[in-house]
Short mmCIF file of C-alpha atoms in Angstrom, two decimals:
data_model
loop_
_atom_site.label_atom_id
_atom_site.label_comp_id
_atom_site.label_asym_id
_atom_site.label_seq_id
_atom_site.Cartn_x
_atom_site.Cartn_y
_atom_site.Cartn_z
CA UNK A 50 78.02 -14.76 244.85
CA UNK A 51 75.78 -11.89 243.74
CA UNK A 52 74.75 -11.31 247.35
CA UNK A 53 78.40 -11.22 248.44
CA UNK A 54 79.25 -8.75 245.67
CA UNK A 55 76.43 -6.45 246.75
CA UNK A 56 77.65 -6.48 250.31
CA UNK A 57 81.20 -5.80 249.15
CA UNK A 58 79.94 -2.86 247.09
CA UNK A 59 78.18 -1.46 250.17
CA UNK A 60 81.38 -1.80 252.20
CA UNK A 61 83.44 -0.03 249.51
CA UNK A 62 80.92 2.83 249.21
CA UNK A 63 80.87 3.33 252.95
CA UNK A 64 84.67 3.30 253.11
CA UNK A 65 84.83 5.95 250.39
CA UNK A 66 82.35 8.13 252.21
CA UNK A 67 84.28 8.12 255.46
CA UNK A 68 87.74 8.32 253.90
CA UNK A 69 87.10 11.93 252.84
CA UNK A 70 86.66 13.08 256.41
CA UNK A 71 89.32 15.59 257.50
CA UNK A 72 92.02 14.24 259.85
CA UNK A 73 91.20 16.85 262.47
CA UNK A 74 87.65 15.61 262.61
CA UNK A 75 88.85 12.09 263.33
CA UNK A 76 90.28 13.06 266.71
CA UNK A 77 87.80 12.37 269.50
CA UNK A 78 85.06 11.83 266.92
CA UNK A 79 82.81 10.09 269.47
CA UNK A 80 82.78 12.95 271.94
CA UNK A 81 82.19 15.47 269.18
CA UNK A 82 79.43 13.41 267.55
CA UNK A 83 77.66 12.94 270.89
CA UNK A 84 77.56 16.60 271.97
CA UNK A 85 74.09 17.29 270.49
CA UNK A 86 72.84 13.97 271.90
CA UNK A 87 73.72 14.28 275.57
CA UNK A 88 70.89 12.96 277.73
CA UNK A 89 69.52 10.75 274.94
CA UNK A 90 68.79 7.19 276.00
CA UNK A 91 69.50 3.94 274.15
CA UNK A 92 67.24 1.01 275.00
CA UNK A 93 68.16 -2.59 274.17
CA UNK A 94 68.09 -6.19 275.22
CA UNK A 95 71.11 -8.18 276.43
CA UNK A 96 71.54 -11.84 277.28
CA UNK A 97 73.08 -13.38 280.39
CA UNK A 98 76.21 -14.48 278.51
CA UNK A 99 79.90 -13.56 278.69
CA UNK A 100 79.82 -11.17 275.71
CA UNK A 101 77.12 -9.02 277.27
CA UNK A 102 78.69 -9.03 280.71
CA UNK A 103 81.89 -7.86 278.99
CA UNK A 104 80.28 -4.89 277.26
CA UNK A 105 78.44 -3.97 280.48
CA UNK A 106 81.86 -3.72 282.23
CA UNK A 107 82.99 -1.24 279.58
CA UNK A 108 79.76 0.82 279.44
CA UNK A 109 80.82 3.48 281.96
CA UNK A 110 83.56 4.56 279.51
CA UNK A 111 80.99 5.10 276.73
CA UNK A 112 78.50 6.90 278.92
CA UNK A 113 81.17 9.18 280.34
CA UNK A 114 82.49 10.11 276.88
CA UNK A 115 79.09 10.71 275.34
CA UNK A 116 76.57 11.64 278.02
CA UNK A 117 74.34 9.01 276.40
CA UNK A 118 72.60 6.58 278.75
CA UNK A 119 72.44 2.93 277.70
CA UNK A 120 69.50 1.08 279.28
CA UNK A 121 69.46 -2.70 278.93
CA UNK A 122 67.27 -5.53 280.12
CA UNK A 123 68.88 -8.93 280.55
CA UNK A 124 66.52 -11.66 279.34
CA UNK A 125 66.89 -15.40 278.64
CA UNK A 126 67.71 -16.21 275.02
CA UNK A 127 64.51 -18.21 274.73
CA UNK A 128 62.43 -15.08 275.39
CA UNK A 129 64.51 -12.52 273.52
CA UNK A 130 63.02 -12.82 270.04
CA UNK A 131 59.43 -12.79 271.28
CA UNK A 132 60.11 -9.76 273.47
CA UNK A 133 61.65 -7.82 270.60
CA UNK A 134 58.96 -8.77 268.09
CA UNK A 135 56.22 -7.64 270.48
CA UNK A 136 58.04 -4.37 271.05
CA UNK A 137 58.54 -3.66 267.36
CA UNK A 138 54.99 -4.59 266.36
CA UNK A 139 53.56 -2.36 269.11
CA UNK A 140 55.91 0.57 268.42
CA UNK A 141 57.55 0.18 271.81
CA UNK A 142 60.60 1.72 273.41
CA UNK A 143 63.49 -0.35 272.02
CA UNK A 144 65.95 1.75 270.05
CA UNK A 145 68.41 -1.06 269.39
CA UNK A 146 67.76 -4.55 267.99
CA UNK A 147 69.74 -7.56 269.11
CA UNK A 148 69.59 -9.73 265.99
CA UNK A 149 70.37 -13.43 266.12
CA UNK A 150 71.75 -14.90 262.93
CA UNK A 151 68.40 -16.60 262.33
CA UNK A 152 66.32 -13.46 262.97
CA UNK A 153 67.98 -11.21 260.41
CA UNK A 154 65.57 -12.11 257.57
CA UNK A 155 62.48 -11.60 259.69
CA UNK A 156 63.62 -8.30 261.20
CA UNK A 157 64.85 -6.89 257.89
CA UNK A 158 61.82 -7.90 255.80
CA UNK A 159 59.44 -6.39 258.37
CA UNK A 160 61.23 -3.03 258.16
CA UNK A 161 62.25 -3.03 261.81
CA UNK A 162 65.92 -2.18 261.10
CA UNK A 163 67.67 0.86 259.64
CA UNK A 164 70.25 -0.05 256.92
CA UNK A 165 73.80 0.85 257.86
CA UNK A 166 74.40 2.81 254.66
CA UNK A 167 71.49 5.13 255.54
CA UNK A 168 73.01 5.81 258.96
CA UNK A 169 76.49 6.30 257.57
CA UNK A 170 75.32 9.04 255.21
CA UNK A 171 75.45 11.32 258.22
CA UNK A 172 79.22 11.75 258.59
CA UNK A 173 78.77 13.70 261.81
CA UNK A 174 77.73 10.51 263.62
CA UNK A 175 79.81 7.97 261.71
CA UNK A 176 83.22 6.78 262.90
CA UNK A 177 85.85 7.76 260.28
CA UNK A 178 87.56 4.48 261.23
CA UNK A 179 84.38 2.35 260.98
CA UNK A 180 86.01 -0.07 258.51
CA UNK A 181 83.31 -2.59 257.69
CA UNK A 182 86.02 -4.54 255.87
CA UNK A 183 87.72 -4.97 259.26
CA UNK A 184 85.09 -7.54 260.27
CA UNK A 185 85.46 -11.14 259.26
CA UNK A 186 83.58 -11.27 255.93
CA UNK A 187 81.68 -14.39 256.97
CA UNK A 188 80.38 -12.66 260.11
CA UNK A 189 79.31 -9.47 258.38
CA UNK A 190 77.37 -11.45 255.79
CA UNK A 191 75.85 -14.02 258.13
CA UNK A 192 74.96 -11.88 261.13
CA UNK A 193 74.44 -8.40 259.76
CA UNK A 194 73.27 -8.66 256.16
CA UNK A 195 70.13 -9.68 254.29
CA UNK A 196 69.44 -9.56 250.58
CA UNK A 197 72.69 -7.66 249.89
CA UNK A 198 72.04 -4.90 252.48
CA UNK A 199 74.01 -4.49 255.70
CA UNK A 200 71.71 -3.83 258.66
CA UNK A 201 73.78 -4.65 261.74
CA UNK A 202 77.35 -4.90 262.93
CA UNK A 203 78.59 -8.27 264.29
CA UNK A 204 78.50 -8.57 268.08
CA UNK A 205 78.87 -11.56 270.40
CA UNK A 206 79.80 -13.89 267.58
CA UNK A 207 80.43 -17.59 267.97
CA UNK A 208 82.13 -20.39 266.17
CA UNK A 209 81.66 -23.98 267.17
CA UNK A 210 84.93 -25.27 268.64
CA UNK A 211 86.20 -28.53 270.12
CA UNK A 212 86.96 -27.98 273.79
CA UNK A 213 88.75 -30.89 275.36
CA UNK A 214 90.55 -32.14 278.47
CA UNK A 215 94.11 -32.63 277.24
CA UNK A 216 95.03 -34.53 280.39
CA UNK A 217 92.32 -37.11 279.87
CA UNK A 218 93.34 -37.55 276.25
CA UNK A 219 96.99 -37.95 277.24
CA UNK A 220 96.06 -40.58 279.85
CA UNK A 221 94.24 -42.50 277.11
CA UNK A 222 97.35 -42.36 274.84
CA UNK A 223 96.46 -39.40 272.65
CA UNK A 224 98.84 -36.52 272.06
CA UNK A 225 96.39 -34.47 269.96
CA UNK A 226 92.62 -34.04 269.55
CA UNK A 227 90.59 -35.85 266.87
CA UNK A 228 90.81 -34.22 263.45
CA UNK A 229 87.68 -35.91 262.09
CA UNK A 230 84.29 -37.06 263.34
CA UNK A 231 85.19 -40.56 262.23
CA UNK A 232 88.13 -40.50 264.65
CA UNK A 233 85.80 -39.38 267.45
CA UNK A 234 83.58 -42.41 266.75
CA UNK A 235 86.09 -45.18 266.06
CA UNK A 236 89.29 -44.18 267.89
CA UNK A 237 88.66 -41.68 270.71
CA UNK A 238 85.16 -42.72 271.76
CA UNK A 239 85.94 -46.26 272.87
CA UNK A 240 89.09 -45.32 274.81
CA UNK A 241 87.60 -42.33 276.60
CA UNK A 242 84.34 -43.93 277.67
CA UNK A 243 83.84 -45.96 280.86
CA UNK A 244 80.16 -45.91 281.78
CA UNK A 245 80.83 -47.76 285.07
CA UNK A 246 82.80 -44.71 286.23
CA UNK A 247 80.33 -42.22 284.68
CA UNK A 248 83.08 -41.06 282.31
CA UNK A 249 82.33 -40.43 278.64
CA UNK A 250 84.14 -39.28 275.55
CA UNK A 251 81.82 -36.58 274.41
CA UNK A 252 78.62 -34.61 275.16
CA UNK A 253 76.42 -32.98 272.55
CA UNK A 254 74.05 -30.36 273.99
CA UNK A 255 70.66 -31.46 272.64
CA UNK A 256 67.84 -30.07 274.76
CA UNK A 257 64.61 -29.60 272.89
CA UNK A 258 64.39 -26.07 271.52
CA UNK A 259 66.93 -24.03 269.56
CA UNK A 260 69.69 -26.03 271.24
CA UNK A 261 68.40 -29.24 269.64
CA UNK A 262 67.73 -27.71 266.23
CA UNK A 263 70.87 -25.58 265.94
CA UNK A 264 73.54 -27.08 268.17
CA UNK A 265 72.70 -30.73 267.77
CA UNK A 266 70.74 -31.44 264.58
CA UNK A 267 72.32 -28.95 262.17
CA UNK A 268 75.84 -29.68 263.44
CA UNK A 269 75.79 -33.09 261.77
CA UNK A 270 74.31 -32.12 258.42
CA UNK A 271 76.87 -29.81 256.80
CA UNK A 272 80.16 -31.69 257.59
CA UNK A 273 78.62 -34.83 256.11
CA UNK A 274 77.65 -33.08 252.88
CA UNK A 275 73.97 -32.71 253.85
CA UNK A 276 71.71 -29.72 254.34
CA UNK A 277 68.24 -28.85 255.50
CA UNK A 278 67.04 -27.62 252.11
CA UNK A 279 67.99 -28.12 248.49
CA UNK A 280 68.27 -25.33 245.88
CA UNK A 281 64.47 -25.43 245.26
CA UNK A 282 63.81 -25.00 249.03
CA UNK A 283 62.50 -28.56 249.35
CA UNK A 284 63.68 -30.77 252.16
CA UNK A 285 67.10 -32.34 251.64
CA UNK A 286 66.96 -34.44 254.78
CA UNK A 287 66.42 -37.71 252.97
CA UNK A 288 69.53 -37.30 250.83
CA UNK A 289 72.23 -39.90 251.38
CA UNK A 290 74.54 -37.29 252.90
CA UNK A 291 72.00 -35.85 255.33
CA UNK A 292 70.93 -39.33 256.46
CA UNK A 293 74.58 -40.28 256.99
CA UNK A 294 75.15 -37.29 259.24
CA UNK A 295 71.99 -37.79 261.31
CA UNK A 296 72.66 -41.52 261.69
CA UNK A 297 76.22 -40.74 262.79
CA UNK A 298 74.81 -38.45 265.49
CA UNK A 299 72.57 -41.28 266.65
CA UNK A 300 75.40 -43.81 266.75
CA UNK A 301 77.65 -41.39 268.67
CA UNK A 302 75.27 -41.47 271.62
CA UNK A 303 76.89 -44.62 272.99
CA UNK A 304 79.91 -42.51 273.95
CA UNK A 305 77.84 -39.81 275.68
CA UNK A 306 76.17 -39.46 279.12
CA UNK A 307 72.75 -41.15 279.30
CA UNK A 308 70.84 -37.90 279.79
CA UNK A 309 72.52 -35.94 277.01
CA UNK A 310 69.24 -35.34 275.17
CA UNK A 311 68.28 -33.00 278.01
CA UNK A 312 71.66 -31.18 278.09
CA UNK A 313 71.62 -27.46 277.34
CA UNK A 314 74.78 -25.37 277.06
CA UNK A 315 75.24 -25.15 280.84
CA UNK A 316 75.07 -28.90 281.25
CA UNK A 317 77.45 -29.59 278.36
CA UNK A 318 80.01 -27.08 279.57
CA UNK A 319 79.75 -28.30 283.16
CA UNK A 320 80.20 -31.94 282.07
CA UNK A 321 83.60 -31.01 280.62
CA UNK A 322 84.47 -28.59 283.41
CA UNK A 323 83.84 -31.17 286.11
CA UNK A 324 85.51 -34.12 284.34
CA UNK A 325 82.50 -36.21 283.30
CA UNK A 326 83.35 -35.94 279.60
CA UNK A 327 86.60 -35.50 277.71
CA UNK A 328 85.31 -33.41 274.79
CA UNK A 329 82.49 -31.10 273.79
CA UNK A 330 81.70 -29.02 270.72
CA UNK A 331 80.56 -25.65 272.03
CA UNK A 332 80.49 -21.98 271.19
CA UNK A 333 83.71 -20.02 271.46
CA UNK A 334 81.98 -17.69 273.97
CA UNK A 335 82.12 -20.38 276.66
CA UNK A 336 85.93 -20.31 276.80
CA UNK A 337 85.89 -17.90 279.75
CA UNK A 338 83.57 -20.18 281.73
CA UNK A 339 85.79 -23.22 281.12
CA UNK A 340 88.96 -21.24 281.95
CA UNK A 341 87.56 -19.81 285.21
CA UNK A 342 88.76 -21.72 288.35
CA UNK A 343 85.49 -20.75 290.01
CA UNK A 344 83.46 -22.70 287.48
CA UNK A 345 85.89 -25.29 286.10
CA UNK A 346 88.34 -27.92 287.36
CA UNK A 347 90.20 -28.07 284.05
CA UNK A 348 93.00 -25.57 284.75
CA UNK A 349 95.92 -26.24 282.40
CA UNK A 350 94.14 -29.31 281.01
CA UNK A 351 91.77 -27.05 279.02
CA UNK A 352 92.59 -27.18 275.33
CA UNK A 353 90.81 -25.97 272.21
CA UNK A 354 90.78 -27.05 268.55
CA UNK A 355 88.56 -26.53 265.50
CA UNK A 356 85.51 -28.76 265.25
CA UNK A 357 86.28 -32.15 263.68
CA UNK A 358 85.92 -32.46 259.94
CA UNK A 359 83.37 -34.68 258.22
CA UNK A 360 83.44 -36.26 254.76
CA UNK A 361 82.58 -32.81 253.31
CA UNK A 362 85.31 -31.06 255.27
CA UNK A 363 85.31 -28.82 258.34
CA UNK A 364 82.04 -26.85 258.35
CA UNK A 365 81.59 -25.81 261.99
CA UNK A 366 78.56 -24.46 263.74
CA UNK A 367 78.05 -20.75 263.23
CA UNK A 368 76.13 -18.58 265.65
CA UNK A 369 75.92 -15.17 267.16
CA UNK A 370 74.33 -11.75 266.79
CA UNK A 371 74.52 -8.30 265.34
CA UNK A 372 73.45 -4.99 266.81
CA UNK A 373 71.18 -2.81 264.64
CA UNK A 374 69.37 0.49 264.95
CA UNK A 375 65.60 0.10 265.39
CA UNK A 376 63.50 1.91 262.79
CA UNK A 377 60.88 2.77 265.43
CA UNK A 378 63.31 4.94 267.39
CA UNK A 379 63.19 8.75 267.09
CA UNK A 380 65.86 10.43 264.94
CA UNK A 381 67.85 11.41 268.03
CA UNK A 382 67.62 7.93 269.48
CA UNK A 383 68.69 6.45 266.16
CA UNK A 384 71.79 8.63 266.13
CA UNK A 385 72.65 7.80 269.75
CA UNK A 386 72.09 4.10 269.15
CA UNK A 387 74.26 4.19 266.05
CA UNK A 388 77.04 5.78 268.10
CA UNK A 389 76.79 3.05 270.72
CA UNK A 390 76.80 0.22 268.17
CA UNK A 391 79.86 1.62 266.40
CA UNK A 392 81.69 1.94 269.72
CA UNK A 393 80.69 -1.49 271.01
CA UNK A 394 81.90 -3.23 267.82
CA UNK A 395 84.90 -0.98 267.12
CA UNK A 396 88.56 -1.92 266.73
CA UNK A 397 89.29 0.68 269.43
CA UNK A 398 87.76 -1.34 272.24
CA UNK A 399 88.11 -4.83 270.72
CA UNK A 400 91.06 -5.82 272.91
CA UNK A 401 89.43 -4.56 276.10
CA UNK A 402 86.23 -6.34 275.10
CA UNK A 403 88.01 -9.66 274.57
CA UNK A 404 89.92 -9.27 277.84
CA UNK A 405 86.62 -8.65 279.65
CA UNK A 406 85.27 -11.98 278.35
CA UNK A 407 83.73 -11.09 274.96
CA UNK A 408 84.40 -12.34 271.46
CA UNK A 409 84.98 -9.61 268.90
CA UNK A 410 84.09 -9.89 265.20
CA UNK A 411 87.10 -7.71 264.29
CA UNK A 412 90.02 -9.38 262.52
CA UNK A 413 92.78 -7.06 263.78
CA UNK A 414 92.46 -7.91 267.49
CA UNK A 415 93.33 -11.55 266.88
CA UNK A 416 96.67 -10.58 265.41
CA UNK A 417 97.63 -9.08 268.76
CA UNK A 418 100.44 -11.29 270.22
CA UNK A 419 99.11 -10.81 273.75
CA UNK A 420 95.61 -11.92 272.81
CA UNK A 421 96.89 -14.95 270.85
CA UNK A 422 99.10 -16.01 273.74
CA UNK A 423 96.53 -15.54 276.49
CA UNK A 424 93.41 -17.02 274.92
CA UNK A 425 93.63 -20.59 273.62
CA UNK A 426 90.41 -20.28 271.62
CA UNK A 427 91.67 -17.53 269.29
CA UNK A 428 93.57 -19.52 266.65
CA UNK A 429 91.01 -22.31 266.19
CA UNK A 430 88.16 -19.75 266.11
CA UNK A 431 89.89 -17.62 263.52
CA UNK A 432 90.58 -20.74 261.47
CA UNK A 433 86.87 -21.59 261.64
CA UNK A 434 85.86 -18.13 260.44
CA UNK A 435 87.99 -18.27 257.30
CA UNK A 436 85.24 -20.22 255.53
CA UNK A 437 81.85 -21.45 256.52
CA UNK A 438 78.18 -21.58 255.69
CA UNK A 439 76.25 -18.33 256.41
CA UNK A 440 73.00 -20.30 256.18
CA UNK A 441 74.27 -22.92 258.69
CA UNK A 442 70.75 -22.32 259.99
CA UNK A 443 68.34 -20.71 257.49
CA UNK A 444 68.03 -17.02 258.32
CA UNK A 445 64.63 -16.42 256.73
CA UNK A 446 61.52 -15.42 258.71
CA UNK A 447 60.18 -18.96 258.66
CA UNK A 448 63.05 -20.37 260.72
CA UNK A 449 61.48 -19.98 264.21
CA UNK A 450 58.50 -22.16 263.16
CA UNK A 451 60.72 -24.66 261.39
CA UNK A 452 63.10 -24.73 264.36
CA UNK A 453 60.24 -25.95 266.60
CA UNK A 454 59.58 -28.80 264.20
CA UNK A 455 63.24 -29.77 263.98
CA UNK A 456 63.55 -29.59 267.74
CA UNK A 457 60.52 -31.85 268.31
CA UNK A 458 61.39 -34.55 265.80
CA UNK A 459 65.14 -34.26 266.28
CA UNK A 460 64.65 -35.00 269.96
CA UNK A 461 62.37 -37.93 269.12
CA UNK A 462 65.10 -39.36 266.89
CA UNK A 463 67.69 -39.23 269.64
CA UNK A 464 65.30 -40.78 272.15
CA UNK A 465 64.54 -43.62 269.76
CA UNK A 466 60.86 -42.73 269.49
CA UNK A 467 61.20 -42.51 265.69
CA UNK A 468 63.84 -43.70 263.24
CA UNK A 469 66.27 -41.27 261.66
CA UNK A 470 64.50 -41.74 258.33
CA UNK A 471 61.02 -41.47 259.85
CA UNK A 472 61.86 -38.33 261.75
CA UNK A 473 63.43 -36.77 258.65
CA UNK A 474 60.27 -37.44 256.66
CA UNK A 475 58.12 -35.78 259.33
CA UNK A 476 60.36 -32.70 259.46
CA UNK A 477 60.42 -32.44 255.68
CA UNK A 478 56.64 -32.69 255.25
CA UNK A 479 55.90 -30.16 257.98
CA UNK A 480 58.70 -27.79 256.91
CA UNK A 481 57.56 -27.74 253.28
CA UNK A 482 54.00 -26.99 254.40
CA UNK A 483 55.27 -23.87 256.24
CA UNK A 484 57.44 -22.75 253.29
CA UNK A 485 54.51 -23.21 250.94
CA UNK A 486 52.29 -20.98 253.02
CA UNK A 487 55.08 -18.41 253.23
CA UNK A 488 55.13 -18.14 249.42
CA UNK A 489 58.45 -19.73 248.59
CA UNK A 490 56.98 -22.14 246.05
CA UNK A 491 54.73 -19.82 244.05
CA UNK A 492 57.26 -17.08 243.41
CA UNK A 493 55.94 -14.61 245.99
CA UNK A 494 59.20 -14.77 247.95
CA UNK A 495 62.80 -15.01 246.81
CA UNK A 496 64.62 -18.17 247.79
CA UNK A 497 66.85 -16.39 250.34
CA UNK A 498 68.08 -18.14 253.41
#
């Protein structure tokens, strides 16, 4: 709660600073702010995902208005963090940081990011309509904030959703999707699975790597009342609740394709798009892929709902990024980058961004009747963002190392090479060794995740 209050205080202070700006100065603020920065270049990293393709479509508008050039390199997600870390540690050329939810602690604690309130002190380069309180509070805290300080603005944000083939469900006698994971297991799974026809109820993307640790393993902890860590930062994986969730995941495999342990996002989405499975839990950003006739056979059969609830309620997967100004950039580059980030995450372009295939972190755009009517994912996604767990995956600097451990032993669990209990013990022992070395048990580091 204290952390949330600090963030709220930062938002209020920033709002007060910008509210005093004269009305005349608000008109065409971007063009005016950019005049001294024409010719400045912004350098960043993008991913090959719908949200980035969407902002690339809109880039000419920003560059024409400002005279600022935005250079981007598209890299695979698996290489993005390493590429940024190497650039920041060698004082490279990146002026903008793409910050995954689980990188925010590492990037902030290493001093690689400029806090938003420092940038916003310069009113000449700060949007008078910035409105940090216009972002979903969960997103601003989870993706952009660390230790009570806001560093980045939410961009390309995801909620886990249930995508399903309504026609297949109707054929099986269902007029609505499952509301709970128990229904998936006991009611929907048996009726929607026919292995002889290579048809299955569900597919859980579980490829070893961040997909296994985040999309597969963590997805079945929180809804069952479990968690990775307890309040003392010791492993909580052997708790009754965590074990129940992980065992449920194991048991659910009988209603999934045989090779699901090697499925990444592309395979999971394609399995639904081509009719092999009836349901998947995937990121909201994949709606455009599933709705595109060029990549999906679903057509009007595509339907979307919130993720099923577990015994502890509906606590869906949370993922995505923020955009932040890199501390290594020159003062001019920092200003230009701050202008771009404000524009890219603004309410002004939110509708165009969503229509181009992106997912905005702004609340207002999802009240637009046209957006609500056109995009089936909007209402379930907004419902998912009303409450959630910012530390769905721990956001501290130790997560990348722990993620590798979870990915290794989580995969072994699913493959039957170790028991759920045995794999949990291995993860816990190895995870606690890392956290001990990091200083979480001797008071050197605050227990922030």
